[in-house]
Amino acid sequence: MVTTSSGMSDIVAGWKSEGHSVAFVPTMGALHQGHGALIEKASELADRVVVSIFVNPLQFGTGEDFDSYPRRDEADQAFLRERRVDVLFMPSVDEVYPPGVVITAAAGPVGDTFEGASRPGHFDGVLRVVKRLCAIISPDFALFGRKDAQQLFLVDTMVRNEGLPITIVPVDTVRAPDGLALSSRNAYLSDDERARALAIPVALAEAERATTLSGALAVVRERLESEPGLTIDYVAGVDPETFHQLDEDSPLREATLIVAVSLSTTRLIDNRRLHFPQ
Ligand code: AMP
């Protein structure tokens, strides 16, 4: 395990001088098979794999779960030992944000919609940590899950806009056998809430059979609204290329249907790419 930024940069410099490529998997820990899929893809792409575990205070708002976010350092290290990971980077907040080092990153208008509307400043915090960690690690590839579709879109947009020499690699959402998207926050759910959360993948699967976006949105809203204890934050269709909200009635071939719900104090997100017959 490496805990200092300079130590991490030195290791990567050594690898690069030997001609090795580097793939980077940023995480906040409480690792599960979703993270495992990112690590597996990373090891297929590059000679060396770095996984970071850093619960980034900048991406949590006041009143959010920064203090209670699951921290499972020992289990995470055991999880990583079973996989092809060369270095676990676990820096302190001061190593990532040393006094005097200014990291600017702004998510722009898309950063204020959906997740960003419910969590003001969240994506500026995400982009700042990604930019800083990538400056420390200088990876050739950085892997992100499609589960966090808006995050993936904004990170990819930042990397393109700033001309950063990194390839952002998306990885499909890994689900439990019953369909619920794996998430570190699933640990907050009681058994009863976990059962109710299944309404999300069920609704998204039903949406796949719809022939229009408005039909798909109606099916999802109806399914989620009929689940007691589950509150919808948003259900929307977005353009996969721009993440702009789509007019529900416009005829289109494809859309990404995005969903955020709360079960008691736990917020869950999921999404599905939909294709419509013309
Ligand atoms: P987190 O630790 O929740 O910040 O997630 C770290 C990375 O893992 C992000 O790129 C997430 O999108 C990705 N990820 C989280 N859950 C899943 C999942 N169920 N399937 C695939 N990727 C995931």
Short mmCIF file of C-alpha atoms and ligand atoms in Angstrom, two decimals:
data_model
loop_
_atom_site.label_atom_id
_atom_site.label_comp_id
_atom_site.label_asym_id
_atom_site.label_seq_id
_atom_site.Cartn_x
_atom_site.Cartn_y
_atom_site.Cartn_z
CA MET A 1 0.00 0.00 0.00
CA VAL A 2 1.22 3.51 -0.83
CA THR A 3 -0.04 6.49 1.13
CA THR A 4 1.98 9.45 -0.18
CA SER A 5 1.50 11.23 -3.48
CA SER A 6 5.24 11.50 -4.09
CA GLY A 7 5.69 7.78 -3.38
CA MET A 8 2.91 6.97 -5.83
CA SER A 9 4.32 9.24 -8.55
CA ASP A 10 7.80 7.73 -8.11
CA ILE A 11 6.50 4.19 -8.59
CA VAL A 12 4.67 5.17 -11.78
CA ALA A 13 7.76 7.02 -13.07
CA GLY A 14 9.74 3.80 -12.60
CA TRP A 15 7.15 1.75 -14.49
CA LYS A 16 7.02 4.27 -17.32
CA SER A 17 10.82 4.30 -17.63
CA GLU A 18 10.57 0.54 -18.19
CA GLY A 19 7.98 1.11 -20.91
CA HIS A 20 4.97 -0.16 -18.95
CA SER A 21 1.44 1.17 -19.45
CA VAL A 22 -0.68 2.04 -16.42
CA ALA A 23 -4.42 1.70 -15.76
CA PHE A 24 -6.07 3.45 -12.83
CA VAL A 25 -9.25 2.51 -10.95
CA PRO A 26 -10.42 5.28 -8.57
CA THR A 27 -12.74 4.10 -5.79
CA MET A 28 -14.06 5.15 -2.41
CA GLY A 29 -13.60 1.64 -0.99
CA ALA A 30 -16.15 -0.80 0.46
CA LEU A 31 -15.20 -2.77 -2.61
CA HIS A 32 -17.59 -5.11 -4.40
CA GLN A 33 -17.80 -7.00 -7.68
CA GLY A 34 -18.56 -3.75 -9.54
CA HIS A 35 -15.14 -2.45 -8.56
CA GLY A 36 -13.84 -5.94 -9.35
CA ALA A 37 -15.06 -5.61 -12.95
CA LEU A 38 -13.19 -2.30 -13.33
CA ILE A 39 -10.02 -3.91 -11.97
CA GLU A 40 -10.36 -6.89 -14.30
CA LYS A 41 -10.77 -4.63 -17.32
CA ALA A 42 -7.80 -2.51 -16.15
CA SER A 43 -5.58 -5.57 -15.98
CA GLU A 44 -6.59 -6.54 -19.52
CA LEU A 45 -5.69 -3.08 -20.83
CA ALA A 46 -2.42 -2.21 -19.13
CA ASP A 47 0.80 -3.70 -17.76
CA ARG A 48 0.31 -2.14 -14.34
CA VAL A 49 -2.87 -1.49 -12.30
CA VAL A 50 -3.31 1.12 -9.58
CA VAL A 51 -6.44 1.15 -7.42
CA SER A 52 -7.08 4.12 -5.16
CA ILE A 53 -9.29 4.13 -2.09
CA PHE A 54 -10.08 7.69 -1.07
CA VAL A 55 -13.35 8.94 0.38
CA ASN A 56 -13.27 12.38 -1.19
CA PRO A 57 -14.70 15.00 1.18
CA LEU A 58 -15.19 17.50 -1.67
CA GLN A 59 -17.91 15.43 -3.32
CA PHE A 60 -20.10 15.16 -0.21
CA GLY A 61 -22.50 17.98 0.69
CA THR A 62 -23.33 19.09 4.20
CA GLY A 63 -25.70 16.60 5.76
CA GLU A 64 -24.57 13.84 3.40
CA ASP A 65 -22.96 10.57 4.47
CA PHE A 66 -19.23 11.47 4.42
CA ASP A 67 -18.74 10.50 8.09
CA SER A 68 -20.80 7.33 7.89
CA TYR A 69 -19.65 6.23 4.40
CA PRO A 70 -18.64 2.55 4.76
CA ARG A 71 -14.91 2.15 5.43
CA ARG A 72 -13.72 -1.45 5.18
CA ASP A 73 -9.96 -1.15 4.89
CA GLU A 74 -9.05 -4.71 5.88
CA ALA A 75 -11.72 -6.40 3.79
CA ASP A 76 -10.79 -4.15 0.86
CA GLN A 77 -7.13 -5.10 1.10
CA ALA A 78 -8.06 -8.79 1.15
CA PHE A 79 -10.32 -8.19 -1.89
CA LEU A 80 -7.44 -6.57 -3.77
CA ARG A 81 -4.93 -9.27 -2.84
CA GLU A 82 -7.08 -11.73 -4.77
CA ARG A 83 -6.86 -9.60 -7.90
CA ARG A 84 -4.16 -8.45 -10.27
CA VAL A 85 -3.47 -5.09 -8.63
CA ASP A 86 0.07 -3.72 -8.49
CA VAL A 87 -0.46 -0.84 -6.05
CA LEU A 88 -3.21 0.21 -3.68
CA PHE A 89 -3.02 3.99 -3.24
CA MET A 90 -4.66 5.11 0.03
CA PRO A 91 -3.76 8.74 0.57
CA SER A 92 -4.87 11.04 3.38
CA VAL A 93 -6.89 14.17 2.61
CA ASP A 94 -3.73 16.28 3.02
CA GLU A 95 -1.84 14.18 0.48
CA VAL A 96 -4.57 14.66 -2.10
CA TYR A 97 -5.22 18.31 -1.27
CA PRO A 98 -1.97 19.70 0.13
CA PRO A 99 -2.27 23.26 1.33
CA GLY A 100 -1.31 25.59 -1.49
CA VAL A 101 -2.05 23.19 -4.34
CA VAL A 102 -4.99 24.56 -6.29
CA ILE A 103 -6.95 22.15 -8.44
CA THR A 104 -9.56 23.76 -10.58
CA ALA A 105 -12.27 21.75 -12.27
CA ALA A 106 -15.80 22.83 -13.06
CA ALA A 107 -18.46 20.47 -14.26
CA GLY A 108 -20.41 23.19 -16.12
CA PRO A 109 -24.18 23.19 -16.72
CA VAL A 110 -24.59 19.39 -16.95
CA GLY A 111 -23.00 19.24 -13.49
CA ASP A 112 -25.98 21.15 -12.08
CA THR A 113 -28.60 18.72 -13.38
CA PHE A 114 -29.93 15.43 -11.97
CA GLU A 115 -27.33 14.21 -9.43
CA GLY A 116 -25.86 17.71 -9.38
CA ALA A 117 -29.26 19.32 -8.74
CA SER A 118 -29.82 17.06 -5.73
CA ARG A 119 -26.19 17.28 -4.60
CA PRO A 120 -24.91 20.84 -5.30
CA GLY A 121 -21.16 20.95 -5.89
CA HIS A 122 -20.92 17.15 -6.06
CA PHE A 123 -19.51 16.96 -9.58
CA ASP A 124 -17.03 19.82 -9.12
CA GLY A 125 -15.70 17.74 -6.21
CA VAL A 126 -15.63 14.57 -8.30
CA LEU A 127 -13.77 16.27 -11.16
CA ARG A 128 -11.26 17.86 -8.82
CA VAL A 129 -10.36 14.56 -7.21
CA VAL A 130 -10.15 12.75 -10.53
CA LYS A 131 -7.92 15.48 -11.95
CA ARG A 132 -5.65 15.49 -8.91
CA LEU A 133 -5.38 11.69 -8.69
CA CYS A 134 -4.64 11.51 -12.42
CA ALA A 135 -1.94 14.18 -12.00
CA ILE A 136 -0.33 12.02 -9.29
CA ILE A 137 -0.66 8.70 -11.15
CA SER A 138 -0.40 9.80 -14.83
CA PRO A 139 -2.34 6.76 -16.01
CA ASP A 140 -2.78 5.80 -19.65
CA PHE A 141 -6.26 4.49 -18.86
CA ALA A 142 -8.77 5.38 -16.13
CA LEU A 143 -11.79 3.15 -15.63
CA PHE A 144 -15.26 4.26 -14.59
CA GLY A 145 -18.54 2.40 -14.14
CA ARG A 146 -21.57 3.04 -16.33
CA LYS A 147 -23.64 2.81 -13.13
CA ASP A 148 -22.62 6.42 -12.42
CA ALA A 149 -23.57 7.56 -15.93
CA GLN A 150 -23.49 11.29 -15.28
CA GLN A 151 -20.11 11.04 -13.54
CA LEU A 152 -18.71 9.02 -16.45
CA PHE A 153 -20.03 11.59 -18.92
CA LEU A 154 -18.55 14.54 -17.01
CA VAL A 155 -15.16 12.91 -16.44
CA ASP A 156 -14.93 11.99 -20.10
CA THR A 157 -15.94 15.53 -21.10
CA MET A 158 -13.29 17.06 -18.81
CA VAL A 159 -10.57 14.79 -20.18
CA ARG A 160 -11.48 15.68 -23.77
CA ASN A 161 -11.89 19.41 -23.11
CA GLU A 162 -8.58 19.68 -21.32
CA GLY A 163 -6.75 17.39 -23.72
CA LEU A 164 -5.53 15.17 -20.88
CA PRO A 165 -3.52 12.22 -22.24
CA ILE A 166 -5.78 9.61 -20.64
CA THR A 167 -8.26 7.20 -22.18
CA ILE A 168 -11.45 6.97 -20.14
CA VAL A 169 -12.77 3.41 -20.26
CA PRO A 170 -16.42 2.72 -19.34
CA VAL A 171 -17.38 -0.56 -17.69
CA ASP A 172 -20.90 -2.01 -17.65
CA THR A 173 -22.89 -2.07 -14.43
CA VAL A 174 -22.46 -5.21 -12.35
CA ARG A 175 -25.68 -6.39 -10.73
CA ALA A 176 -26.64 -8.80 -7.96
CA PRO A 177 -28.33 -11.97 -9.26
CA ASP A 178 -31.74 -10.38 -8.60
CA GLY A 179 -30.83 -7.32 -10.71
CA LEU A 180 -30.02 -4.65 -8.11
CA ALA A 181 -26.96 -2.66 -9.19
CA LEU A 182 -24.10 -3.27 -6.77
CA SER A 183 -23.22 -0.19 -4.72
CA SER A 184 -21.28 0.45 -1.53
CA ARG A 185 -24.38 2.28 -0.28
CA ASN A 186 -26.48 -0.92 -0.53
CA ALA A 187 -24.90 -1.73 2.85
CA TYR A 188 -27.17 0.92 4.38
CA LEU A 189 -30.35 -0.93 3.34
CA SER A 190 -32.34 -3.03 5.81
CA ASP A 191 -33.58 -6.38 4.47
CA ASP A 192 -36.97 -4.84 3.87
CA GLU A 193 -35.51 -1.84 2.02
CA ARG A 194 -33.24 -4.11 0.00
CA ALA A 195 -36.34 -6.01 -1.16
CA ARG A 196 -38.12 -2.76 -2.05
CA ALA A 197 -35.07 -1.49 -3.95
CA LEU A 198 -35.66 -4.31 -6.42
CA ALA A 199 -38.40 -2.12 -7.90
CA ILE A 200 -35.60 -0.18 -9.63
CA PRO A 201 -34.18 -2.96 -11.83
CA VAL A 202 -37.68 -4.35 -12.35
CA ALA A 203 -38.86 -0.94 -13.57
CA LEU A 204 -35.84 -0.53 -15.87
CA ALA A 205 -36.39 -4.01 -17.31
CA GLU A 206 -40.05 -3.18 -17.98
CA ALA A 207 -38.93 0.05 -19.68
CA GLU A 208 -36.92 -1.99 -22.17
CA ARG A 209 -40.15 -3.31 -23.65
CA ALA A 210 -41.56 0.18 -24.28
CA THR A 211 -41.52 1.47 -27.84
CA THR A 212 -41.23 5.19 -27.00
CA LEU A 213 -39.42 7.26 -24.39
CA SER A 214 -42.68 8.59 -22.94
CA GLY A 215 -43.92 5.00 -22.63
CA ALA A 216 -40.73 3.92 -20.92
CA LEU A 217 -40.82 6.84 -18.47
CA ALA A 218 -44.47 6.17 -17.63
CA VAL A 219 -43.78 2.50 -16.91
CA VAL A 220 -40.85 3.32 -14.65
CA ARG A 221 -42.68 6.06 -12.75
CA GLU A 222 -45.72 3.85 -12.22
CA ARG A 223 -43.62 0.93 -10.98
CA LEU A 224 -41.56 3.07 -8.58
CA GLU A 225 -44.52 5.09 -7.30
CA SER A 226 -46.34 1.89 -6.38
CA GLU A 227 -43.47 0.73 -4.13
CA PRO A 228 -44.22 1.77 -0.52
CA GLY A 229 -41.37 3.59 1.22
CA LEU A 230 -39.62 4.45 -2.02
CA THR A 231 -39.43 8.13 -3.07
CA ILE A 232 -38.52 9.19 -6.60
CA ASP A 233 -35.91 11.94 -6.90
CA TYR A 234 -35.89 11.89 -10.70
CA VAL A 235 -36.79 9.66 -13.62
CA ALA A 236 -35.68 11.09 -16.95
CA GLY A 237 -34.46 10.30 -20.42
CA VAL A 238 -31.18 11.88 -21.50
CA ASP A 239 -29.28 12.06 -24.75
CA PRO A 240 -26.35 9.61 -24.33
CA GLU A 241 -24.06 11.99 -26.25
CA THR A 242 -24.82 15.23 -24.35
CA PHE A 243 -26.57 14.15 -21.14
CA HIS A 244 -29.23 16.75 -21.93
CA GLN A 245 -32.77 15.90 -20.91
CA LEU A 246 -34.80 14.64 -23.85
CA ASP A 247 -38.24 15.84 -24.76
CA GLU A 248 -40.42 12.89 -23.76
CA ASP A 249 -42.48 13.06 -26.92
CA SER A 250 -39.74 13.42 -29.50
CA PRO A 251 -39.28 10.38 -31.73
CA LEU A 252 -35.84 8.95 -31.13
CA ARG A 253 -33.83 5.83 -31.57
CA GLU A 254 -32.10 5.74 -28.23
CA ALA A 255 -31.94 7.32 -24.82
CA THR A 256 -30.35 6.71 -21.45
CA LEU A 257 -33.06 6.35 -18.84
CA ILE A 258 -31.73 7.58 -15.50
CA VAL A 259 -33.30 7.02 -12.10
CA ALA A 260 -32.61 8.23 -8.56
CA VAL A 261 -34.70 7.16 -5.59
CA SER A 262 -34.54 7.29 -1.82
CA LEU A 263 -35.37 4.50 0.56
CA SER A 264 -35.47 6.09 3.97
CA THR A 265 -32.11 7.94 4.10
CA THR A 266 -30.40 5.85 1.40
CA ARG A 267 -30.17 7.30 -2.10
CA LEU A 268 -29.79 4.85 -4.98
CA ILE A 269 -29.17 5.54 -8.67
CA ASP A 270 -29.37 3.34 -11.72
CA ASN A 271 -29.77 3.72 -15.46
CA ARG A 272 -30.37 1.78 -18.64
CA ARG A 273 -29.66 2.50 -22.27
CA LEU A 274 -32.88 2.10 -24.28
CA HIS A 275 -33.27 1.56 -28.01
CA PHE A 276 -36.57 2.30 -29.72
CA PRO A 277 -37.84 0.88 -32.99
CA GLN A 278 -38.11 3.55 -35.74
P1 AMP B 1 -17.30 4.31 -5.85
O1 AMP B 1 -16.34 3.54 -4.99
O2 AMP B 1 -18.73 4.06 -5.53
O3 AMP B 1 -16.94 5.76 -5.96
O4 AMP B 1 -17.13 3.72 -7.32
C1 AMP B 1 -15.87 3.63 -7.92
C2 AMP B 1 -16.06 3.25 -9.36
O5 AMP B 1 -16.74 1.99 -9.44
C3 AMP B 1 -16.91 4.26 -10.15
O6 AMP B 1 -16.36 4.42 -11.45
C4 AMP B 1 -18.25 3.59 -10.20
O7 AMP B 1 -19.03 3.98 -11.32
C5 AMP B 1 -17.85 2.13 -10.30
N1 AMP B 1 -18.95 1.27 -9.87
C6 AMP B 1 -19.66 1.36 -8.72
N2 AMP B 1 -20.63 0.42 -8.69
C7 AMP B 1 -20.53 -0.27 -9.85
C8 AMP B 1 -21.24 -1.37 -10.43
N3 AMP B 1 -22.27 -1.96 -9.80
N4 AMP B 1 -20.86 -1.81 -11.64
C9 AMP B 1 -19.82 -1.24 -12.31
N5 AMP B 1 -19.11 -0.20 -11.81
C10 AMP B 1 -19.45 0.27 -10.61
#
